Amino acid sequence: MSDYSVTLSTTEPNNYVGLIKLRQGDVASQSIQATITANGQLFNFDRLAVFFNAVLPNGNVVRDKVTNVDYVNSKLSYVVADSFLQEVTQVTAWFSFENDEKIIDSTKNFQYSVIAGWKECIPQGNYIYELSEIQREIEEIIGNKDFTSLIKRMDALETKTIYLDQVKADKTELNETNEGLGKLENATSTLENKISSLSSGSPKAVSKVSDMVDKTKNYVYTGTEQGYVAGNWYYWTGSFWVSGGTYQSTGIADKSVTQEKLDNNVNESIKLSLENGGDLPKLVDRHIQRRICQTRRNFFNCRC
């Protein structure tokens, strides 16, 4: 059996342990005998659980519980399991001291080398515990008839499951919010393009929809194609052209309104006034002024 005796510190920046070579396939025949110190003195880790930990080159973390512990002399002995010998390489390792799954302290890192043996180990992935460790804990629970630790682990797993479900729900809600913000941003961008186009100059007049090629600009349609109204201005929504209404309706030219275009009440007023010797221009002017005042009262709540 190959035993490597080392001194490991929880406080020194580095642990120089010499050359540790562990061979693949040598089951239960290679051990690390460690004395634990802190600030040059024996480290007191009484009643704490001890674990051997290592990080493989592929990033996987493996760990196993150390059962052979001499608390009085701050010593421990660990027979290296196969999962720590998965790859022929140099591995970084450390011992941790824990209480109820909380790490109280740990040694600084040290390295060991894995050399090829008579068989190639099967990579075991990112194991948290060895199967033998799980079996050992189950036997302890059954032997002591104390299910407290098992219940605690089950409660911890339930709490983690609830947390993960909540994280998933929050992520879904966040995605929906981002989707809504994206749609709002697109709509805002379309509106800004419309405003920018209107403020930059008059829309271009086109008689064919096929001539409306620049979707960043607005157009006044003058043609006769179905679905489009001549005289309306159109803007691009991102999917299709939409009418914004009549573009700058033509004003009424002087002396262009015929009697047929006047309101019936106006015609009646003119008729009565003329029959009574009234002056037509003054009558029309007064009637127009009354209509303007009525409009201002209705829409702007002001007096004439």
Short mmCIF file of C-alpha atoms in Angstrom, two decimals:
data_model
loop_
_atom_site.label_atom_id
_atom_site.label_comp_id
_atom_site.label_asym_id
_atom_site.label_seq_id
_atom_site.Cartn_x
_atom_site.Cartn_y
_atom_site.Cartn_z
CA MET A 1 0.00 0.00 0.00
CA SER A 2 1.31 3.47 -0.92
CA ASP A 3 0.98 6.00 1.90
CA TYR A 4 1.84 9.67 1.46
CA SER A 5 2.43 11.56 4.71
CA VAL A 6 1.91 15.32 4.36
CA THR A 7 1.34 18.40 6.49
CA LEU A 8 -1.42 20.66 5.25
CA SER A 9 -2.16 24.17 6.51
CA THR A 10 -5.41 26.13 6.56
CA THR A 11 -3.56 29.45 6.75
CA GLU A 12 -0.35 29.24 4.69
CA PRO A 13 -0.73 30.41 1.07
CA ASN A 14 0.68 27.18 -0.37
CA ASN A 15 1.09 23.56 0.68
CA TYR A 16 4.29 21.93 -0.57
CA VAL A 17 3.69 18.20 -0.22
CA GLY A 18 6.37 16.86 -2.51
CA LEU A 19 5.60 14.48 -5.35
CA ILE A 20 2.39 12.46 -4.86
CA LYS A 21 1.82 9.87 -7.61
CA LEU A 22 -1.40 7.88 -7.58
CA ARG A 23 -1.93 5.05 -10.07
CA GLN A 24 -5.20 4.32 -11.81
CA GLY A 25 -6.78 0.98 -10.95
CA ASP A 26 -4.98 0.50 -7.59
CA VAL A 27 -8.14 0.15 -5.51
CA ALA A 28 -7.94 0.77 -1.75
CA SER A 29 -4.15 0.72 -1.81
CA GLN A 30 -3.20 4.40 -1.93
CA SER A 31 -3.75 6.76 0.96
CA ILE A 32 -2.95 10.30 2.08
CA GLN A 33 -1.92 10.66 5.75
CA ALA A 34 -2.34 14.34 6.62
CA THR A 35 -1.57 16.43 9.69
CA ILE A 36 -3.62 19.64 9.71
CA THR A 37 -2.15 22.90 11.02
CA ALA A 38 -3.12 26.55 11.32
CA ASN A 39 -0.62 29.34 11.93
CA GLY A 40 2.04 26.75 12.68
CA GLN A 41 -0.08 25.02 15.35
CA LEU A 42 -2.28 21.91 15.21
CA PHE A 43 -5.67 22.81 13.80
CA ASN A 44 -8.64 21.95 16.04
CA PHE A 45 -11.48 20.59 13.92
CA ASP A 46 -13.17 18.59 16.67
CA ARG A 47 -16.65 17.21 15.75
CA LEU A 48 -16.47 18.58 12.20
CA ALA A 49 -17.02 16.30 9.23
CA VAL A 50 -14.01 16.05 6.92
CA PHE A 51 -14.20 15.75 3.10
CA PHE A 52 -11.56 15.19 0.44
CA ASN A 53 -12.19 17.42 -2.62
CA ALA A 54 -10.61 17.71 -6.06
CA VAL A 55 -11.17 19.60 -9.32
CA LEU A 56 -10.47 17.61 -12.48
CA PRO A 57 -9.09 19.29 -15.63
CA ASN A 58 -12.54 19.06 -17.26
CA GLY A 59 -13.98 21.23 -14.47
CA ASN A 60 -15.81 18.43 -12.67
CA VAL A 61 -15.65 18.49 -8.87
CA VAL A 62 -15.43 15.20 -6.95
CA ARG A 63 -15.55 14.73 -3.19
CA ASP A 64 -15.72 11.98 -0.64
CA LYS A 65 -16.11 11.84 3.12
CA VAL A 66 -13.06 11.03 5.26
CA THR A 67 -13.96 8.50 7.98
CA ASN A 68 -10.57 7.78 9.52
CA VAL A 69 -10.01 10.92 11.63
CA ASP A 70 -7.84 11.47 14.72
CA TYR A 71 -9.37 14.62 16.22
CA VAL A 72 -7.03 14.66 19.23
CA ASN A 73 -3.86 14.86 17.13
CA SER A 74 -5.41 16.76 14.18
CA LYS A 75 -4.62 13.89 11.82
CA LEU A 76 -6.61 12.14 9.14
CA SER A 77 -6.13 9.22 6.78
CA TYR A 78 -7.92 8.96 3.44
CA VAL A 79 -7.79 6.05 0.98
CA VAL A 80 -8.13 7.65 -2.44
CA ALA A 81 -11.21 6.47 -4.37
CA ASP A 82 -11.28 5.74 -8.12
CA SER A 83 -13.30 8.88 -8.92
CA PHE A 84 -10.23 11.00 -8.05
CA LEU A 85 -8.16 9.07 -10.60
CA GLN A 86 -10.33 9.51 -13.68
CA GLU A 87 -7.69 11.21 -15.84
CA VAL A 88 -3.95 10.84 -16.27
CA THR A 89 -3.01 14.38 -15.30
CA GLN A 90 -2.14 16.65 -12.39
CA VAL A 91 -5.08 17.35 -10.08
CA THR A 92 -5.72 20.13 -7.54
CA ALA A 93 -7.13 18.92 -4.21
CA TRP A 94 -7.91 20.04 -0.64
CA PHE A 95 -9.59 18.87 2.57
CA SER A 96 -12.64 20.71 3.93
CA PHE A 97 -14.10 20.74 7.45
CA GLU A 98 -17.86 21.07 7.58
CA ASN A 99 -20.80 21.27 9.96
CA ASP A 100 -24.32 20.47 8.68
CA GLU A 101 -23.18 20.95 5.07
CA LYS A 102 -21.63 24.34 5.89
CA ILE A 103 -17.90 24.70 5.24
CA ILE A 104 -16.18 25.93 8.40
CA ASP A 105 -12.63 25.87 7.04
CA SER A 106 -10.40 24.11 4.53
CA THR A 107 -6.75 23.48 3.78
CA LYS A 108 -4.97 25.38 1.07
CA ASN A 109 -4.70 23.57 -2.25
CA PHE A 110 -2.12 20.91 -3.03
CA GLN A 111 -1.46 18.79 -6.14
CA TYR A 112 -1.14 15.12 -6.91
CA SER A 113 -0.36 13.34 -10.17
CA VAL A 114 -2.36 10.48 -11.67
CA ILE A 115 -0.36 7.92 -13.63
CA ALA A 116 -1.71 5.24 -15.95
CA GLY A 117 -2.28 1.77 -14.54
CA TRP A 118 -3.09 -1.63 -15.96
CA LYS A 119 -6.67 -0.53 -16.77
CA GLU A 120 -8.26 2.67 -17.95
CA CYS A 121 -10.66 4.21 -15.45
CA ILE A 122 -14.11 5.09 -16.70
CA PRO A 123 -14.84 8.83 -16.31
CA GLN A 124 -17.55 9.19 -13.68
CA GLY A 125 -18.53 12.82 -14.16
CA ASN A 126 -19.34 15.39 -11.51
CA TYR A 127 -20.06 13.20 -8.46
CA ILE A 128 -20.95 14.85 -5.17
CA TYR A 129 -20.56 11.61 -3.21
CA GLU A 130 -19.11 8.22 -3.95
CA LEU A 131 -21.64 5.37 -4.02
CA SER A 132 -19.78 3.89 -1.09
CA GLU A 133 -20.25 7.15 0.81
CA ILE A 134 -23.98 7.11 0.13
CA GLN A 135 -24.15 3.50 1.29
CA ARG A 136 -22.19 4.37 4.42
CA GLU A 137 -24.54 7.22 5.32
CA ILE A 138 -27.62 5.03 4.78
CA GLU A 139 -26.14 2.35 7.05
CA GLU A 140 -25.44 4.98 9.73
CA ILE A 141 -29.01 6.26 9.57
CA ILE A 142 -30.45 2.75 9.83
CA GLY A 143 -28.05 1.75 12.60
CA ASN A 144 -28.66 4.85 14.73
CA LYS A 145 -32.37 4.98 13.90
CA ASP A 146 -31.90 8.72 13.64
CA PHE A 147 -33.53 10.13 10.52
CA THR A 148 -32.84 13.77 11.40
CA SER A 149 -30.06 14.25 8.83
CA LEU A 150 -32.15 12.56 6.12
CA ILE A 151 -35.14 14.79 6.86
CA LYS A 152 -32.91 17.87 6.80
CA ARG A 153 -31.56 16.90 3.38
CA MET A 154 -35.05 16.26 2.06
CA ASP A 155 -36.18 19.67 3.35
CA ALA A 156 -33.14 21.29 1.75
CA LEU A 157 -33.89 19.62 -1.57
CA GLU A 158 -37.52 20.77 -1.39
CA THR A 159 -36.41 24.34 -0.66
CA LYS A 160 -34.00 24.27 -3.62
CA THR A 161 -36.73 22.87 -5.87
CA ILE A 162 -39.14 25.66 -4.88
CA TYR A 163 -36.40 28.22 -5.48
CA LEU A 164 -35.61 26.82 -8.94
CA ASP A 165 -39.31 26.81 -9.85
CA GLN A 166 -39.57 30.46 -8.78
CA VAL A 167 -36.47 31.37 -10.77
CA LYS A 168 -37.99 29.66 -13.83
CA ALA A 169 -41.30 31.53 -13.33
CA ASP A 170 -39.48 34.86 -12.91
CA LYS A 171 -37.49 34.18 -16.08
CA THR A 172 -40.72 33.45 -18.02
CA GLU A 173 -42.29 36.67 -16.73
CA LEU A 174 -39.15 38.61 -17.63
CA ASN A 175 -39.20 37.20 -21.17
CA GLU A 176 -42.85 38.23 -21.58
CA THR A 177 -42.05 41.73 -20.28
CA ASN A 178 -39.11 42.04 -22.67
CA GLU A 179 -41.31 40.92 -25.55
CA GLY A 180 -43.90 43.57 -24.67
CA LEU A 181 -41.20 46.24 -24.40
CA GLY A 182 -39.89 45.17 -27.80
CA LYS A 183 -43.33 45.65 -29.39
CA LEU A 184 -43.71 49.04 -27.68
CA GLU A 185 -40.27 50.08 -28.91
CA ASN A 186 -41.17 49.11 -32.49
CA ALA A 187 -44.43 51.07 -32.31
CA THR A 188 -42.62 54.11 -30.88
CA SER A 189 -40.02 53.89 -33.62
CA THR A 190 -42.75 53.81 -36.29
CA LEU A 191 -44.41 56.88 -34.76
CA GLU A 192 -41.09 58.73 -34.58
CA ASN A 193 -40.46 57.94 -38.25
CA LYS A 194 -43.89 59.35 -39.14
CA ILE A 195 -43.26 62.55 -37.20
CA SER A 196 -39.76 62.90 -38.61
CA SER A 197 -41.02 62.41 -42.14
CA LEU A 198 -43.82 64.93 -41.71
CA SER A 199 -41.50 67.56 -40.21
CA SER A 200 -38.79 67.12 -42.84
CA GLY A 201 -40.92 68.34 -45.74
CA SER A 202 -44.01 67.69 -47.79
CA PRO A 203 -44.86 64.08 -48.64
CA LYS A 204 -44.16 63.02 -52.19
CA ALA A 205 -47.19 62.66 -54.47
CA VAL A 206 -47.48 59.30 -56.25
CA SER A 207 -50.15 57.84 -58.50
CA LYS A 208 -49.12 54.20 -57.95
CA VAL A 209 -48.57 52.26 -54.75
CA SER A 210 -45.56 50.60 -56.38
CA ASP A 211 -43.89 54.01 -56.41
CA MET A 212 -44.00 54.17 -52.59
CA VAL A 213 -40.59 52.50 -52.28
CA ASP A 214 -39.02 54.43 -49.38
CA LYS A 215 -40.77 53.13 -46.26
CA THR A 216 -39.16 55.81 -44.09
CA LYS A 217 -41.12 58.56 -45.88
CA ASN A 218 -44.78 59.48 -46.27
CA TYR A 219 -46.65 59.75 -49.57
CA VAL A 220 -49.74 61.50 -50.88
CA TYR A 221 -51.66 59.12 -53.11
CA THR A 222 -53.24 60.57 -56.28
CA GLY A 223 -54.12 57.41 -58.18
CA THR A 224 -57.22 55.22 -58.56
CA GLU A 225 -56.07 51.82 -57.29
CA GLN A 226 -58.49 49.82 -55.15
CA GLY A 227 -57.96 50.14 -51.40
CA TYR A 228 -56.31 53.55 -51.60
CA VAL A 229 -57.99 56.99 -51.50
CA ALA A 230 -56.77 59.81 -53.70
CA GLY A 231 -55.77 62.86 -51.66
CA ASN A 232 -54.93 60.87 -48.52
CA TRP A 233 -51.39 60.69 -47.14
CA TYR A 234 -49.95 57.25 -46.26
CA TYR A 235 -47.25 56.03 -43.83
CA TRP A 236 -45.58 52.62 -43.37
CA THR A 237 -46.46 50.74 -40.14
CA GLY A 238 -43.74 48.16 -40.51
CA SER A 239 -46.08 45.75 -42.34
CA PHE A 240 -48.26 47.80 -44.70
CA TRP A 241 -49.23 51.33 -45.78
CA VAL A 242 -51.93 53.06 -43.71
CA SER A 243 -53.86 56.23 -44.49
CA GLY A 244 -53.31 59.19 -42.18
CA GLY A 245 -56.33 61.03 -43.58
CA THR A 246 -56.76 63.80 -46.13
CA TYR A 247 -53.53 65.64 -46.74
CA GLN A 248 -53.86 69.44 -46.43
CA SER A 249 -57.44 69.85 -47.69
CA THR A 250 -57.75 72.58 -50.31
CA GLY A 251 -59.00 75.91 -48.93
CA ILE A 252 -62.06 77.71 -50.31
CA ALA A 253 -61.08 80.24 -52.93
CA ASP A 254 -62.56 83.74 -52.99
CA LYS A 255 -65.92 83.99 -54.81
CA SER A 256 -66.00 80.23 -55.40
CA VAL A 257 -69.03 79.29 -53.22
CA THR A 258 -72.31 79.07 -55.12
CA GLN A 259 -75.76 79.40 -53.57
CA GLU A 260 -76.29 75.64 -53.92
CA LYS A 261 -73.33 75.06 -51.56
CA LEU A 262 -74.76 77.29 -48.81
CA ASP A 263 -76.56 75.99 -45.72
CA ASN A 264 -80.39 76.07 -46.02
CA ASN A 265 -80.59 78.37 -42.99
CA VAL A 266 -78.21 80.79 -44.70
CA ASN A 267 -80.30 80.78 -47.87
CA GLU A 268 -83.47 81.40 -45.86
CA SER A 269 -81.87 84.25 -43.96
CA ILE A 270 -80.67 85.85 -47.17
CA LYS A 271 -84.13 85.54 -48.72
CA LEU A 272 -85.86 87.19 -45.76
CA SER A 273 -83.30 89.93 -45.56
CA LEU A 274 -83.59 90.74 -49.24
CA GLU A 275 -87.36 90.84 -49.00
CA ASN A 276 -87.01 93.39 -46.20
CA GLY A 277 -84.47 95.52 -48.09
CA GLY A 278 -81.35 94.10 -46.40
CA ASP A 279 -77.79 94.38 -47.72
CA LEU A 280 -76.56 90.97 -48.98
CA PRO A 281 -72.80 91.36 -48.36
CA LYS A 282 -73.34 92.62 -44.82
CA LEU A 283 -75.86 89.87 -44.14
CA VAL A 284 -73.49 87.12 -45.30
CA ASP A 285 -70.65 88.64 -43.32
CA ARG A 286 -72.73 88.76 -40.11
CA HIS A 287 -73.89 85.17 -40.59
CA ILE A 288 -70.35 83.96 -41.10
CA GLN A 289 -69.20 85.81 -37.98
CA ARG A 290 -71.97 84.17 -35.94
CA ARG A 291 -70.96 80.71 -37.17
CA ILE A 292 -67.31 81.41 -36.32
CA CYS A 293 -68.25 82.52 -32.80
CA GLN A 294 -70.42 79.45 -32.31
CA THR A 295 -67.53 77.23 -33.35
CA ARG A 296 -65.14 78.95 -30.95
CA ARG A 297 -67.62 78.50 -28.08
CA ASN A 298 -68.13 74.85 -28.87
CA PHE A 299 -64.49 73.86 -29.29
CA PHE A 300 -62.47 76.41 -27.38
CA ASN A 301 -64.92 77.46 -24.61
CA CYS A 302 -64.38 81.15 -25.20
CA ARG A 303 -66.55 84.15 -25.94
CA CYS A 304 -66.65 86.35 -29.04
#
